[in-house]
Amino acid sequence: MEEAESEKAKKPRELGREHAGRSWQEGEGENGIPPVSASKQTDALSAPTSRCTSLFVVAIDFGTSYSQIRQVFWGVEHGLKTPKTPTCILFNEKREFRKFGYDAVMKYKSLPCSKAHKWYFFQNFKMNLYGMVCRTALEASNGKTLPALTVFSKSLCYMKEHALSTIQNASFQTVYDHKEVTWVITVPAIWSAAAGLISDMFSEKLIIALEPEAASLWCKQLPQEGFMVDSSDNKKFEDSPGIQYIVVDCGGNIFPVQQVPCFFLTANCVCVCVCVGGTTDITVHEIQENHYLKELHKASGGGWGGNTVDENFKSPYRITTNDISHFFKKVKGAVWQDGTIMITYEKMKSFFAYSTKKIIDTLKEILHKPEMAKVQYVLLVGGFASSVILRDEICEAFSKKYHILCPIETQAAIAKGAVLFGVNPQTVASRVSARTYGIAATQKFDPAIHDLRKWRVSKSGDYVYCDDLFKKLVGIEESVNINEVAHFTFHPTEPDQTSVCFSFYCTEKQDAQYVDEEGLELLGSCRVPMPDTKLGKKRQLKLEIKFGLTEFKATGTDITSNQSQTVMIDFLAV
């Protein structure tokens, strides 16, 4: 087995004490002396029996358009009462945080034009990070920009304080010690961890929950009356080991238009609602004997949530004349009558066409795979799942073969499931890798298979090897058990080198030969000291990789000196 390489040497013929360890395949050696054999051992650790010991578990469903903390109601002071508040944030001209949610919307609308253009108002900003890096700038409504990390951190700080205040008001107890609280933040499964929400946030008191997993945890323990669509089976999912179902997390929320300024529909309308929300996540789960979840298919989806419906609703009605009634004479499927807009059902349905088609097409693509043959249920969650139009389209496409289920609390399912996840994160037993992960490695040079550009010679001149090889640790779409530990053994290339650096890469390819190929991304590295050189090349280094819920932890140890280093690598990237 190949062994991990360290950082690449700019001068490959001058590998000194500070350079990384090199390796051979098992059974190879120099000067006829075989090295210590490289080995790998994998242990599937049993899930810890201990659960969360925190006094409080707080889940923050950080939505694309609306955010939720536990089960609270927002906007009461503004004449509204919704389970979520708009994911909007307002900064003043000095870039100081001022308001969040409905408060931010109302404050910004009340600003005179002389001030509004100087302030920073962000809405639906989470969607702007889809496929981006969190260190980039986000554009406010007036075109001004702030760092994305600033916008998100201030939003989370506000929600944290709101949650602590909610705890105090509900229990008459002030949280003085932050160790009393475990925080769970939900993120879409289709997001790349490169968005920066995960980086440098690894903590036993902070848990990242994937939204469809959180929703699945909530729904699997619901009784029959907890669903509003096709609930003919009175068994709970978690009481049926081996059952497989596909989770469709449709981001967005359905609100009566009477609560939304600018849109007014009459009671004669078939559909009196508007949608907001950005992403759709699709995953496949199986219930295990211990009620835990096993992921069977990596997350799929895209930006097909209710936001697209919202945009389709607004785009045909961009009024360019002061005579509104005259404008609507040219609009097919909608009329202006006595101060209200009346929309036909077919016109309203057309606003949903793009989202529903993308969701249905992706579902068909997944369900047609041979490994999905045992799937029996389609589980619709998320605020957009409240839409009768979306549910009807899903039922028409799949109800002949699958049971279509939708929980009554579609908007709250993710947040409530995230709380359950915070209480016992081990309920998710495995995940399907969204990418291929590996380490940089070396191998005795073989001119028949290796690129001459990767030809290297050891300092002693008696060993020729190939540099920059990609050694796969986990393949894309490969199932990885949570808390699984893999052990590797390595050896230094030079007898007098005093450190080794393990470098980790990922790619969307099934495999790769070299780490500098197009599409490979360096995720991180760790340098392990090797101060005692008495044993020369016979020294051993152990690399232990433990796969967690949202990351894997790699620990390299020099056996001779017992010195070690650890690095945490994001395991959510897609």
XYZ file of C-alpha atoms in Angstrom:
574
model
C 0.000 0.000 0.000
C 1.227 3.480 -0.783
C 2.011 5.726 2.103
C 1.234 9.367 2.570
C 3.462 12.027 1.187
C 4.054 15.392 2.639
C 4.193 18.704 0.895
C 5.697 18.758 -2.575
C 9.382 19.632 -2.769
C 10.146 22.505 -5.103
C 13.637 21.028 -5.533
C 12.960 17.294 -5.658
C 16.639 16.330 -5.728
C 17.328 18.216 -2.518
C 15.059 16.577 0.025
C 16.421 17.686 3.359
C 15.481 17.276 6.976
C 12.472 19.564 6.730
C 10.778 17.693 3.917
C 7.979 15.213 4.135
C 8.163 11.484 4.437
C 8.051 9.346 1.322
C 6.909 5.780 0.966
C 6.980 2.542 -0.955
C 4.549 -0.138 -1.859
C 4.425 -3.097 0.451
C 7.345 -5.467 -0.156
C 9.595 -2.933 -1.871
C 12.854 -1.745 -0.457
C 16.162 -0.086 -1.165
C 19.463 -1.926 -1.679
C 17.596 -5.197 -1.430
C 16.458 -4.476 2.122
C 12.656 -4.579 2.348
C 11.120 -1.742 4.356
C 8.628 -2.278 7.143
C 5.421 -3.289 5.426
C 2.753 -0.658 5.112
C -0.603 -1.679 6.468
C -4.150 -0.437 6.808
C -6.698 -1.469 9.384
C -10.272 -0.232 9.618
C -12.341 -0.389 12.782
C -16.061 0.368 12.868
C -16.475 1.708 16.352
C -19.713 1.136 18.157
C -21.783 4.273 18.647
C -21.287 5.875 22.051
C -24.086 5.191 24.466
C -23.750 8.598 26.064
C -26.085 11.263 24.828
C -25.934 15.033 25.021
C -25.270 16.190 28.574
C -26.093 19.858 27.985
C -28.963 21.401 29.898
C -30.345 22.952 26.680
C -30.204 21.976 23.013
C -30.977 24.886 20.681
C -31.526 24.324 16.961
C -31.158 27.204 14.524
C -32.763 26.521 11.170
C -30.855 29.119 9.209
C -33.132 29.312 6.202
C -32.457 30.735 2.776
C -35.290 33.205 3.154
C -36.730 32.533 6.604
C -35.015 31.466 9.812
C -36.363 29.680 12.837
C -35.246 29.235 16.429
C -37.083 26.438 18.181
C -40.875 26.899 17.985
C -41.403 30.605 18.442
C -43.662 33.031 16.582
C -42.292 36.083 14.842
C -43.658 39.434 13.704
C -46.394 39.761 16.332
C -45.357 43.360 16.980
C -45.881 44.072 13.284
C -49.338 42.486 13.083
C -48.002 39.128 11.864
C -47.617 35.699 13.450
C -45.400 33.277 11.541
C -43.238 30.328 12.652
C -40.257 31.849 10.861
C -38.835 35.319 10.421
C -37.356 36.651 7.162
C -33.644 35.992 6.843
C -32.951 39.697 6.453
C -30.315 41.771 8.214
C -29.693 45.513 8.348
C -26.452 47.429 8.967
C -26.159 51.208 9.274
C -23.817 53.424 7.262
C -20.996 52.610 9.720
C -21.456 48.890 8.948
C -22.816 48.323 12.434
C -25.506 45.672 12.946
C -28.921 47.179 13.666
C -31.857 44.825 12.967
C -32.711 41.263 11.922
C -35.831 39.596 10.519
C -39.106 41.494 10.367
C -37.495 44.309 12.359
C -34.874 44.726 9.633
C -37.539 44.806 6.901
C -39.686 47.386 8.675
C -36.759 49.584 9.691
C -35.285 49.634 6.197
C -38.643 50.489 4.614
C -39.083 53.350 7.057
C -35.726 54.944 6.225
C -35.880 58.132 4.122
C -34.155 57.923 0.740
C -31.378 60.187 2.013
C -30.385 57.476 4.507
C -31.486 54.248 2.836
C -28.809 54.396 0.142
C -26.121 54.566 2.837
C -27.336 51.555 4.833
C -26.813 47.847 4.090
C -29.940 45.686 3.758
C -29.483 41.991 2.906
C -32.266 39.529 2.158
C -32.201 35.925 0.916
C -28.427 36.153 1.363
C -27.958 32.493 2.245
C -28.849 31.545 -1.319
C -26.065 33.806 -2.587
C -23.548 31.432 -0.995
C -24.708 28.443 -3.041
C -21.441 27.381 -4.685
C -19.535 30.404 -3.357
C -16.901 30.951 -0.696
C -17.949 32.618 2.535
C -15.035 35.057 2.363
C -16.493 36.715 -0.715
C -18.597 39.853 -0.525
C -22.389 39.903 -0.531
C -24.333 42.611 -2.296
C -26.980 44.544 -0.392
C -30.250 45.735 -1.936
C -28.684 49.084 -2.884
C -25.569 47.549 -4.430
C -23.256 48.139 -1.476
C -21.243 45.147 -0.260
C -20.055 43.559 2.983
C -17.995 40.408 3.585
C -20.230 37.339 3.582
C -18.687 36.163 6.834
C -19.706 39.434 8.518
C -23.311 39.075 7.372
C -23.559 35.492 8.567
C -21.735 35.945 11.854
C -23.909 38.895 12.874
C -27.037 36.963 11.924
C -25.974 34.002 14.030
C -25.033 36.257 16.954
C -28.494 37.785 16.882
C -30.191 34.405 16.769
C -27.993 33.135 19.589
C -29.005 36.029 21.836
C -32.639 35.569 20.842
C -32.461 31.893 21.744
C -30.903 32.595 25.143
C -33.588 35.192 25.800
C -36.265 32.665 24.810
C -34.803 30.156 27.267
C -34.852 32.729 30.045
C -38.444 33.775 29.353
C -39.666 30.186 29.081
C -37.833 28.698 32.059
C -37.018 31.755 34.178
C -33.417 30.589 34.017
C -30.513 32.625 32.703
C -27.785 30.716 30.937
C -24.557 31.806 32.593
C -22.345 28.967 31.418
C -22.196 28.404 27.677
C -21.333 24.762 28.370
C -24.977 24.361 29.367
C -26.057 24.770 25.726
C -25.443 22.586 22.683
C -26.040 24.494 19.461
C -27.253 22.810 16.289
C -27.088 24.729 13.009
C -28.802 23.295 9.951
C -27.321 23.559 6.457
C -28.533 22.258 3.073
C -27.050 18.886 2.190
C -26.235 20.087 -1.339
C -23.958 22.856 -0.094
C -20.217 22.747 -0.303
C -18.460 22.995 3.039
C -16.202 25.475 1.278
C -18.919 28.028 1.937
C -17.065 28.635 5.164
C -19.881 27.995 7.578
C -18.103 24.921 8.880
C -14.481 26.038 8.865
C -12.842 26.511 12.262
C -16.143 25.734 13.988
C -15.492 22.177 15.180
C -16.635 21.951 18.787
C -18.457 19.469 20.948
C -20.950 22.235 21.717
C -21.595 23.072 18.069
C -23.173 20.499 15.765
C -23.799 20.917 12.054
C -26.959 19.104 10.942
C -27.879 18.448 7.334
C -31.420 19.659 6.756
C -32.879 16.496 5.162
C -31.321 14.362 7.896
C -32.834 16.559 10.589
C -36.242 16.369 8.905
C -35.879 12.612 8.542
C -35.144 12.210 12.256
C -38.298 14.126 13.117
C -40.537 12.318 10.646
C -39.357 8.781 11.375
C -40.740 8.965 14.906
C -44.073 10.560 13.982
C -47.278 8.550 14.463
C -49.782 8.159 11.633
C -51.643 11.325 12.546
C -48.427 13.314 12.139
C -48.744 13.242 8.340
C -51.237 14.962 6.090
C -50.678 13.052 2.842
C -51.111 9.305 2.211
C -50.734 8.160 5.816
C -52.341 4.749 5.284
C -49.577 2.897 7.142
C -49.979 3.357 10.896
C -46.428 2.245 11.705
C -43.686 4.684 12.582
C -40.701 4.529 10.254
C -38.319 3.859 13.120
C -40.315 0.765 14.100
C -39.675 -0.819 10.688
C -35.965 -1.690 10.306
C -34.873 -1.987 6.696
C -37.473 0.431 5.356
C -36.089 2.819 2.736
C -37.451 6.217 1.784
C -36.398 9.255 -0.195
C -36.410 12.627 1.559
C -37.262 15.695 -0.509
C -36.450 18.818 1.492
C -38.122 21.656 -0.412
C -36.872 24.972 0.907
C -39.387 27.753 1.122
C -42.488 28.794 2.985
C -46.102 29.245 2.008
C -47.750 32.293 3.547
C -51.241 33.726 3.086
C -50.896 36.777 0.859
C -52.779 38.877 3.390
C -49.553 38.746 5.433
C -47.380 39.824 2.530
C -47.382 43.507 1.551
C -47.660 44.394 -2.155
C -49.757 41.343 -3.143
C -53.530 41.185 -2.629
C -55.752 38.435 -3.960
C -59.487 37.987 -3.590
C -61.276 35.069 -2.002
C -62.302 33.928 -5.491
C -58.729 32.927 -6.242
C -57.923 29.246 -6.166
C -54.446 29.708 -4.660
C -54.021 32.495 -2.135
C -50.386 32.111 -1.190
C -46.867 33.121 -2.115
C -43.659 31.123 -1.729
C -40.213 31.990 -0.460
C -37.152 29.803 -0.015
C -34.222 28.697 -2.096
C -32.896 25.126 -2.103
C -34.141 21.587 -2.630
C -32.223 18.661 -1.071
C -32.897 15.058 -2.026
C -31.410 12.145 -0.069
C -32.258 8.472 0.519
C -32.341 6.883 3.988
C -32.759 3.427 5.473
C -33.877 2.678 9.035
C -31.429 0.476 10.958
C -32.219 -2.050 13.692
C -31.275 0.467 16.391
C -33.550 3.151 14.867
C -30.488 4.903 13.418
C -30.305 6.305 9.878
C -28.154 4.990 7.053
C -27.729 7.225 4.023
C -28.052 5.285 0.759
C -27.530 8.020 -1.834
C -25.480 11.164 -1.764
C -27.348 14.461 -1.593
C -28.733 15.811 -4.859
C -30.690 18.912 -5.710
C -30.247 22.579 -6.487
C -31.713 26.036 -6.176
C -35.247 25.009 -7.042
C -37.092 26.047 -3.909
C -39.935 28.487 -3.478
C -37.759 31.462 -4.436
C -38.144 30.497 -8.078
C -41.920 30.571 -7.683
C -41.656 33.977 -6.047
C -39.565 35.319 -8.921
C -41.947 33.847 -11.509
C -44.852 35.438 -9.661
C -43.296 38.901 -9.800
C -41.580 38.936 -13.193
C -44.712 39.069 -15.460
C -46.098 41.995 -13.448
C -43.349 44.559 -13.683
C -45.657 47.531 -14.145
C -44.282 50.316 -16.350
C -47.401 52.467 -16.458
C -49.358 54.405 -13.872
C -52.604 52.939 -15.205
C -52.575 49.525 -13.493
C -55.907 48.429 -14.979
C -54.603 49.159 -18.484
C -51.445 47.157 -17.764
C -53.393 44.051 -16.774
C -55.420 44.120 -19.982
C -52.265 42.769 -21.659
C -51.658 40.043 -19.061
C -53.014 36.589 -19.818
C -54.454 34.724 -16.852
C -54.734 37.715 -14.518
C -57.026 40.736 -14.261
C -57.151 43.875 -12.139
C -60.556 44.357 -10.504
C -61.543 46.813 -7.801
C -58.028 47.117 -6.395
C -57.178 43.405 -6.423
C -55.306 41.047 -8.719
C -57.293 37.969 -9.702
C -55.165 35.080 -11.000
C -56.402 31.885 -12.617
C -55.305 28.526 -11.266
C -53.452 27.670 -14.488
C -51.532 30.949 -14.360
C -50.590 30.376 -10.734
C -49.587 26.803 -11.532
C -47.279 28.026 -14.295
C -45.206 29.885 -11.689
C -44.434 26.508 -10.092
C -43.547 24.743 -13.347
C -39.776 25.229 -13.241
C -39.363 24.103 -9.627
C -41.696 21.125 -9.843
C -40.145 19.879 -13.093
C -36.595 20.056 -11.712
C -37.626 18.256 -8.516
C -39.581 15.540 -10.346
C -36.866 14.981 -12.959
C -34.204 14.592 -10.251
C -36.421 12.210 -8.281
C -36.972 10.064 -11.366
C -33.248 9.982 -12.073
C -32.494 8.763 -8.547
C -35.380 6.310 -8.230
C -34.605 4.673 -11.565
C -31.217 3.515 -10.279
C -31.131 -0.252 -9.554
C -29.906 0.284 -5.990
C -33.063 2.289 -5.233
C -35.390 -0.635 -5.995
C -36.430 -1.096 -2.354
C -37.497 2.525 -1.786
C -41.174 2.638 -0.816
C -41.849 6.182 0.350
C -41.340 9.745 -0.826
C -41.158 12.072 2.160
C -41.873 15.746 1.449
C -40.574 18.232 4.022
C -39.689 21.920 4.163
C -41.895 24.965 3.840
C -42.358 24.578 0.091
C -43.922 21.161 0.755
C -46.922 23.058 2.151
C -47.823 23.948 -1.429
C -50.826 21.990 -2.704
C -49.573 22.502 -6.254
C -46.192 20.930 -5.504
C -47.714 18.030 -3.587
C -50.244 17.344 -6.346
C -47.505 17.275 -8.989
C -45.396 14.875 -6.902
C -48.405 12.628 -6.275
C -49.345 12.561 -9.938
C -45.807 11.560 -10.901
C -45.069 8.953 -8.209
C -48.136 7.874 -6.207
C -48.765 4.761 -8.335
C -45.529 3.199 -7.139
C -44.629 5.059 -3.915
C -46.400 6.286 -0.807
C -46.219 10.083 -0.659
C -45.912 11.419 2.900
C -45.850 14.977 4.164
C -45.702 15.903 7.863
C -48.238 18.358 9.180
C -45.491 20.671 10.425
C -43.533 20.955 7.191
C -41.806 24.196 8.182
C -40.880 23.108 11.701
C -39.789 19.554 10.851
C -36.172 20.519 10.200
C -35.728 22.606 13.347
C -37.404 20.003 15.565
C -35.416 17.208 13.988
C -32.249 19.220 14.540
C -33.022 19.293 18.268
C -33.326 15.492 18.259
C -30.038 15.343 16.384
C -28.401 17.561 19.011
C -29.641 15.277 21.796
C -28.144 12.206 20.095
C -25.971 12.884 17.014
C -25.197 9.172 16.736
C -28.664 8.575 15.289
C -27.060 9.130 11.881
C -25.035 5.938 11.429
C -23.556 6.476 7.971
C -23.256 8.904 5.097
C -22.539 8.566 1.413
C -19.401 10.446 0.453
C -20.130 13.368 -1.826
C -16.565 13.408 -3.157
C -13.500 11.237 -3.447
C -10.990 11.943 -0.678
C -7.346 10.971 -0.588
C -3.782 11.820 0.386
C -0.640 12.637 -1.550
C 1.646 9.624 -1.783
C 4.801 8.285 -3.429
C 5.736 4.954 -4.974
C 8.761 3.306 -6.520
C 8.984 4.765 -10.020
C 7.629 2.555 -12.794
C 8.300 4.038 -16.256
C 5.496 1.933 -17.697
C 2.788 3.692 -15.681
C 4.267 6.858 -14.186
C 4.746 10.289 -15.715
C 8.419 11.163 -16.220
C 7.683 14.616 -14.839
C 7.039 12.961 -11.465
C 10.430 11.183 -11.456
C 12.333 11.900 -8.229
C 15.592 10.666 -6.655
C 16.250 10.351 -2.932
C 19.043 12.390 -1.374
C 21.203 9.300 -1.078
C 20.701 8.656 -4.779
C 19.774 4.990 -4.382
C 15.985 5.282 -4.556
C 13.945 6.522 -7.523
C 10.292 7.193 -6.874
C 7.160 8.783 -8.327
C 5.933 11.909 -6.568
C 2.468 13.472 -6.191
C 0.453 10.266 -6.457
C -3.150 10.416 -5.270
C -3.974 7.654 -2.789
C -7.744 7.255 -2.415
C -9.131 6.999 1.108
C -12.865 7.264 0.358
C -14.526 7.088 -3.039
C -17.387 9.242 -4.253
C -20.798 7.681 -3.435
C -19.078 5.229 -1.092
C -20.849 4.611 2.211
C -18.871 5.734 5.253
C -19.807 4.634 8.750
C -19.768 7.445 11.272
C -16.970 6.934 13.826
C -15.198 4.499 11.519
C -11.439 4.628 12.087
C -8.812 3.703 9.480
C -5.157 3.139 10.443
C -2.163 3.462 8.113
C 1.549 2.900 8.647
C 4.229 5.020 6.922
C 7.995 5.383 6.722
C 10.315 8.311 5.959
C 12.104 8.569 2.632
C 15.342 9.981 4.016
C 17.089 8.508 7.080
C 17.778 11.946 8.573
C 14.529 13.794 7.914
C 12.961 15.328 10.996
C 9.332 15.849 9.959
C 6.631 14.572 7.648
C 3.596 16.408 6.287
C 0.385 14.606 5.331
C -1.643 16.450 2.663
C -5.330 15.717 1.990
C -7.169 16.267 -1.286
C -10.653 15.792 -2.720
C -12.160 15.526 -6.178
C -15.492 14.854 -7.866
C -13.810 12.178 -9.967
C -14.105 8.488 -9.115
C -10.331 8.415 -8.794
C -7.233 10.313 -9.844
C -3.590 9.458 -10.440
C -1.869 12.675 -9.362
C -2.793 15.336 -6.834
C -2.089 18.194 -9.255
C -4.642 17.043 -11.827
C -7.448 19.379 -12.794
C -10.374 19.130 -10.393
C -8.379 18.159 -7.297
C -8.555 20.468 -4.303
C -6.125 20.661 -1.381
C -8.202 20.513 1.815
C -5.572 20.660 4.514
C -2.413 19.125 5.929
C -0.628 18.320 9.157
C 3.109 18.174 9.852
C 4.370 15.544 12.282
C 7.785 16.038 13.996
C 10.262 13.148 13.792
C 13.170 14.425 15.924
C 14.847 11.082 16.683
C 16.657 9.870 13.542
C 18.566 6.892 15.013
C 16.415 4.293 13.243
C 16.654 6.105 9.920
C 14.195 4.793 7.346
C 12.985 2.063 9.679
C 11.012 4.587 11.712
C 7.223 4.213 11.630
C 4.510 6.830 11.405
C 0.893 5.999 12.169
C -1.932 7.862 10.473
C -5.367 7.473 12.050
C -8.411 8.806 10.210
C -11.753 8.976 12.003
C -14.851 9.866 10.011
C -17.309 12.091 11.825
C -20.668 13.612 10.990
C -19.395 16.647 9.104
C -15.647 16.145 9.099
C -12.929 13.579 9.363
C -10.094 13.868 11.865
C -6.628 12.824 10.767
C -3.934 12.259 13.391
C -0.350 11.510 12.436
C 1.988 10.049 15.097
C 5.729 9.386 15.070
C 6.045 6.046 16.901
C 9.645 6.682 18.007
C 9.059 10.036 19.714
C 5.297 9.625 20.256
C 4.773 13.147 18.906
C 1.576 13.713 16.926
C -0.430 16.330 15.055
C -4.132 16.445 14.147
C -6.049 18.151 11.358
C -9.814 18.387 10.821
C -11.048 18.135 7.226
C -14.546 19.138 6.088
C -16.533 16.092 4.994
C -19.596 17.891 3.595
C -18.217 19.191 0.324
C -20.193 18.323 -2.786
